[in-house]
Amino acid sequence: MNNFNLMKMEKNTIRTKIQIKKTTFILTVLSFIILNFFLAFFINVDTIKSRVEAGYFFTADFHKNVSSEDKEKLEIEILKLEGVKQVRYVSKEEAFQKVQYQLDVAIPKGENPLSDSLIIFFDKPTDIEKIQVKLENNENIKEVFVDGEYINYKERQLKFYQMVSVGIVLGCILPLLALIYYIFYSAVSIDYINNVGLIKDDKTNRIRAKSVNLLPFTAGSIIGTLIFFNIYIYFRNHLLLISNRYLVLSLKEIIFIQFGIILIINLLIWLKPIKIGVFKWVEDGK
């Protein structure tokens, strides 16, 4: 084989290596764009789930002529109960204004039939009974109103969002993480194979093959994340233009969480040793 053919083969080999590097980098960027999409989806769903959990409440109406001191005392006692997250005092005037607003009618204040009340927010439905018993045994409480249908609706909502969260993690995020690792592992393996005949020491070859792919991997993860953030802002703005009822977190609310996850992924890739079985496969002649 003459020198011309050798040079041609070497050029083809270099061109192939460059093409592989480009393809690997593009796949890494695309994988991180998709990963960030599912991470943002998970964070948004988890936020909705947290708000649903915070929405469990029932009301307790005071008897008339209960002193402000007794009301404050009872409020403090309820706050100390296990399972109670928050207690909010609602005067009969405030409640009356809300009723008028909801019904879109004007009613004279003198005809206000409502009572001062407490809205008790709690962790989960199993906490209702012990809180309710405490309130019903208090002489200042006229009536405790628990909307069973509302609580059942909240429980169904919570289960739905829990299922969606688990589905995103198991069906989307974990497979994508596996794919990202496979792309990186493949790039390292290709570099390793290409230098089997050039670098005799297996450990040196393995370390070199990993090190030359670390910076492209990190660059790809950052570029993919930044591209995703631009796409996220664009679609969030358009969704909010359609309706402000959509709960889509702002970039400020997700950026630190997502960058933190990307940082952890990069740290694991940089610190985790990679065992390459290709060399053993070639050496054994299997």
Coordinates of C-alpha atoms in Angstrom, one line a residue:
M1 CA 0.0 0.0 0.0
N2 CA 1.5 3.3 -1.1
N3 CA 1.8 6.5 1.0
F4 CA -1.0 8.2 -0.8
N5 CA -3.5 5.5 0.2
L6 CA -2.2 5.6 3.8
M7 CA -2.7 9.3 3.9
K8 CA -6.2 8.9 2.4
M9 CA -7.1 6.3 5.0
E10 CA -5.8 8.5 7.8
K11 CA -7.8 11.5 6.6
N12 CA -11.0 9.3 6.4
T13 CA -10.3 8.0 9.9
I14 CA -9.9 11.6 11.3
R15 CA -13.0 12.7 9.4
T16 CA -15.0 9.8 10.9
K17 CA -13.7 10.6 14.4
I18 CA -14.8 14.3 14.0
Q19 CA -18.2 13.2 12.7
I20 CA -18.7 10.9 15.7
K21 CA -17.7 13.7 18.1
K22 CA -20.2 16.1 16.5
T23 CA -23.0 13.5 16.5
T24 CA -22.3 12.7 20.2
F25 CA -22.3 16.4 21.2
I26 CA -25.6 17.0 19.3
L27 CA -27.2 14.0 20.9
T28 CA -26.0 15.2 24.4
V29 CA -27.5 18.7 23.8
L30 CA -30.8 17.2 22.5
S31 CA -31.0 14.8 25.4
F32 CA -30.5 17.6 28.0
I33 CA -33.2 19.8 26.3
I34 CA -35.7 16.9 26.6
L35 CA -34.5 16.1 30.1
N36 CA -35.0 19.7 31.2
F37 CA -38.5 19.6 29.7
F38 CA -39.5 16.7 31.9
L39 CA -37.8 18.1 34.9
A40 CA -39.8 21.3 34.5
F41 CA -42.9 19.3 34.0
F42 CA -42.2 17.4 37.2
I43 CA -41.5 20.6 39.2
N44 CA -44.7 22.2 38.0
V45 CA -46.8 19.1 38.8
D46 CA -45.1 18.8 42.2
T47 CA -45.9 22.4 42.9
I48 CA -49.6 21.9 42.0
K49 CA -49.6 18.8 44.3
S50 CA -48.2 20.8 47.2
R51 CA -50.9 23.4 46.7
V52 CA -53.6 20.7 46.6
E53 CA -52.2 19.4 49.9
A54 CA -52.3 22.9 51.4
G55 CA -55.9 23.2 50.4
Y56 CA -57.5 20.9 53.0
F57 CA -59.7 23.0 55.3
F58 CA -62.9 23.2 57.2
T59 CA -64.7 26.0 59.1
A60 CA -65.8 26.5 62.6
D61 CA -68.4 29.2 63.4
F62 CA -68.3 31.1 66.7
H63 CA -71.4 31.8 68.9
K64 CA -72.4 35.4 69.0
N65 CA -70.9 37.7 71.6
V66 CA -67.7 35.7 72.1
S67 CA -65.0 38.0 73.2
S68 CA -61.9 38.7 71.1
E69 CA -59.7 37.4 73.9
D70 CA -61.5 34.0 73.8
K71 CA -61.3 33.9 70.0
E72 CA -57.5 34.5 70.0
K73 CA -57.0 31.9 72.8
L74 CA -58.9 29.2 70.9
E75 CA -57.0 30.1 67.7
I76 CA -53.7 29.5 69.5
E77 CA -54.9 26.3 71.0
I78 CA -55.9 24.9 67.6
L79 CA -52.6 25.9 66.1
K80 CA -50.9 23.7 68.6
L81 CA -52.9 20.6 67.6
E82 CA -51.0 18.0 65.6
G83 CA -51.9 18.2 61.9
V84 CA -53.0 21.8 61.9
K85 CA -51.1 23.9 59.3
Q86 CA -52.7 27.2 59.6
V87 CA -55.7 28.9 61.3
R88 CA -57.3 32.0 59.8
Y89 CA -59.9 34.2 61.5
V90 CA -62.7 35.5 59.3
S91 CA -65.0 38.1 60.6
K92 CA -68.7 38.0 59.7
E93 CA -68.3 41.3 57.8
E94 CA -65.5 39.8 55.6
A95 CA -67.5 36.7 55.0
F96 CA -70.6 38.8 54.2
Q97 CA -68.6 40.8 51.6
K98 CA -67.4 37.6 49.9
V99 CA -71.0 36.2 49.7
Q100 CA -72.2 39.4 48.1
Y101 CA -69.3 39.3 45.6
Q102 CA -70.0 35.6 44.7
L103 CA -73.7 36.1 44.3
D104 CA -73.2 39.5 42.7
V105 CA -75.9 41.1 44.8
A106 CA -76.1 44.0 47.2
I107 CA -77.6 43.1 50.7
P108 CA -77.9 45.6 53.6
K109 CA -75.3 45.0 56.3
G110 CA -78.1 44.9 58.9
E111 CA -79.3 41.6 57.3
N112 CA -76.0 39.8 57.8
P113 CA -76.9 36.4 59.2
L114 CA -73.3 35.1 59.2
S115 CA -71.0 34.5 62.3
D116 CA -67.4 35.1 62.9
S117 CA -65.5 31.9 62.1
L118 CA -62.2 30.1 61.9
I119 CA -60.8 28.5 58.8
I120 CA -58.6 25.5 59.8
F121 CA -56.1 24.2 57.3
F122 CA -54.8 20.7 58.0
D123 CA -52.3 18.2 56.6
K124 CA -54.5 15.3 55.7
P125 CA -58.1 14.0 56.1
T126 CA -57.2 11.6 58.9
D127 CA -56.4 14.7 61.0
I128 CA -60.0 16.0 60.9
E129 CA -61.5 13.9 63.6
K130 CA -59.2 14.9 66.5
I131 CA -59.4 18.6 65.5
Q132 CA -63.2 18.4 65.1
V133 CA -63.6 16.9 68.6
K134 CA -61.5 19.7 70.1
L135 CA -63.7 22.3 68.5
E136 CA -67.0 20.7 69.2
N137 CA -66.1 20.4 72.9
N138 CA -65.4 24.2 73.1
E139 CA -68.4 26.2 74.4
N140 CA -67.5 29.1 72.1
I141 CA -68.0 27.1 68.9
K142 CA -71.5 27.0 67.5
E143 CA -71.0 24.7 64.6
V144 CA -68.2 22.8 62.7
F145 CA -68.7 22.5 59.0
V146 CA -66.7 19.8 57.2
D147 CA -67.4 19.6 53.4
G148 CA -66.9 15.8 52.8
E149 CA -67.3 16.1 49.0
Y150 CA -64.7 18.8 48.8
I151 CA -62.2 16.8 50.8
N152 CA -62.8 13.7 48.7
Y153 CA -62.3 15.8 45.6
K154 CA -59.0 17.1 47.0
E155 CA -57.9 13.5 47.7
R156 CA -58.7 12.4 44.2
Q157 CA -56.7 15.4 42.9
L158 CA -53.8 14.6 45.1
K159 CA -53.7 10.9 44.0
F160 CA -53.8 12.0 40.3
Y161 CA -50.9 14.4 40.7
Q162 CA -48.9 11.8 42.7
M163 CA -49.5 9.2 39.9
V164 CA -48.4 11.8 37.2
S165 CA -45.2 12.7 39.3
V166 CA -44.2 9.0 39.6
G167 CA -45.0 8.4 35.9
I168 CA -42.7 11.3 34.9
V169 CA -39.9 10.1 37.0
L170 CA -40.1 6.4 36.1
G171 CA -41.3 6.8 32.5
C172 CA -39.4 9.8 31.3
I173 CA -36.6 11.2 33.6
L174 CA -34.9 7.9 34.6
P175 CA -34.9 6.5 31.0
L176 CA -33.4 9.8 29.8
L177 CA -30.7 9.8 32.4
A178 CA -29.9 6.2 31.3
L179 CA -29.8 7.4 27.7
I180 CA -27.5 10.4 28.6
Y181 CA -25.1 8.0 30.4
Y182 CA -25.2 5.6 27.4
I183 CA -24.3 8.4 25.0
F184 CA -21.3 9.5 27.2
Y185 CA -20.2 5.9 27.8
S186 CA -20.3 5.2 24.0
A187 CA -18.2 8.3 23.3
V188 CA -15.6 7.2 25.9
S189 CA -15.6 3.6 24.5
I190 CA -15.0 4.8 20.9
D191 CA -12.1 6.9 22.0
Y192 CA -10.8 4.0 24.1
I193 CA -11.0 1.6 21.1
N194 CA -9.3 4.0 18.8
N195 CA -6.3 4.2 21.1
V196 CA -5.9 0.6 22.0
G197 CA -3.0 0.1 19.6
L198 CA -1.5 3.5 20.4
I199 CA -1.6 3.6 24.2
K200 CA -0.4 0.4 25.6
D201 CA -1.3 1.0 29.2
D202 CA -5.0 0.1 29.7
K203 CA -5.5 2.4 32.7
T204 CA -3.9 5.4 31.0
N205 CA -6.0 4.8 27.9
R206 CA -9.2 4.5 30.0
I207 CA -8.5 7.7 31.9
R208 CA -7.6 9.6 28.7
A209 CA -10.8 8.4 26.9
K210 CA -12.9 9.7 29.7
S211 CA -11.1 13.0 30.3
V212 CA -11.3 14.1 26.6
N213 CA -15.1 13.6 26.7
L214 CA -15.9 15.4 30.0
L215 CA -15.7 19.0 28.8
P216 CA -17.9 18.3 25.7
F217 CA -20.4 16.5 27.9
T218 CA -20.6 19.4 30.4
A219 CA -20.7 22.0 27.6
G220 CA -23.5 20.0 25.9
S221 CA -25.5 19.8 29.2
I222 CA -25.2 23.6 29.8
I223 CA -26.1 24.5 26.2
G224 CA -29.0 22.1 26.2
T225 CA -30.3 23.6 29.5
L226 CA -29.9 27.2 28.2
I227 CA -31.8 26.3 25.0
F228 CA -34.6 24.7 27.0
F229 CA -34.9 27.8 29.2
N230 CA -35.4 30.0 26.1
I231 CA -38.1 27.6 24.8
Y232 CA -39.7 27.5 28.2
I233 CA -40.0 31.2 28.5
Y234 CA -41.5 31.5 25.0
F235 CA -44.2 28.8 25.6
R236 CA -45.0 30.1 29.1
N237 CA -45.6 33.6 27.8
H238 CA -47.9 32.3 25.1
L239 CA -49.8 30.1 27.5
L240 CA -50.4 33.0 29.9
L241 CA -51.6 35.1 27.0
I242 CA -54.2 32.5 26.2
S243 CA -55.3 32.3 29.9
N244 CA -53.8 33.4 33.2
R245 CA -55.5 30.3 34.9
Y246 CA -52.6 28.1 33.7
L247 CA -50.3 27.3 36.6
V248 CA -46.8 27.5 34.9
L249 CA -44.0 28.4 37.2
S250 CA -41.7 31.3 36.2
L251 CA -38.1 30.8 35.2
K252 CA -37.0 32.1 38.6
E253 CA -39.0 29.4 40.3
I254 CA -37.4 26.5 38.4
I255 CA -34.0 27.7 37.3
F256 CA -32.1 26.9 40.5
I257 CA -33.6 23.5 41.0
Q258 CA -32.9 22.5 37.4
F259 CA -29.4 23.9 37.3
G260 CA -28.8 22.0 40.6
I261 CA -29.9 18.7 39.1
I262 CA -27.7 19.3 36.0
L263 CA -24.8 20.1 38.3
I264 CA -25.4 16.8 40.2
I265 CA -25.5 14.9 36.9
N266 CA -22.2 16.4 35.9
L267 CA -20.5 15.8 39.2
L268 CA -21.6 12.1 39.0
I269 CA -20.2 11.8 35.5
W270 CA -16.9 13.5 36.4
L271 CA -16.4 11.5 39.6
K272 CA -17.8 8.1 38.8
P273 CA -15.1 5.8 37.3
I274 CA -16.1 4.2 34.0
K275 CA -15.4 0.5 33.5
I276 CA -14.9 -0.3 29.8
G277 CA -15.4 -3.9 28.8
V278 CA -14.5 -3.4 25.2
F279 CA -10.7 -4.0 25.7
K280 CA -11.3 -7.4 27.4
W281 CA -13.7 -8.4 24.6
V282 CA -11.1 -7.6 21.9
E283 CA -8.3 -9.2 23.9
D284 CA -10.2 -12.5 24.4
G285 CA -11.0 -12.7 20.7
K286 CA -14.7 -13.4 21.4

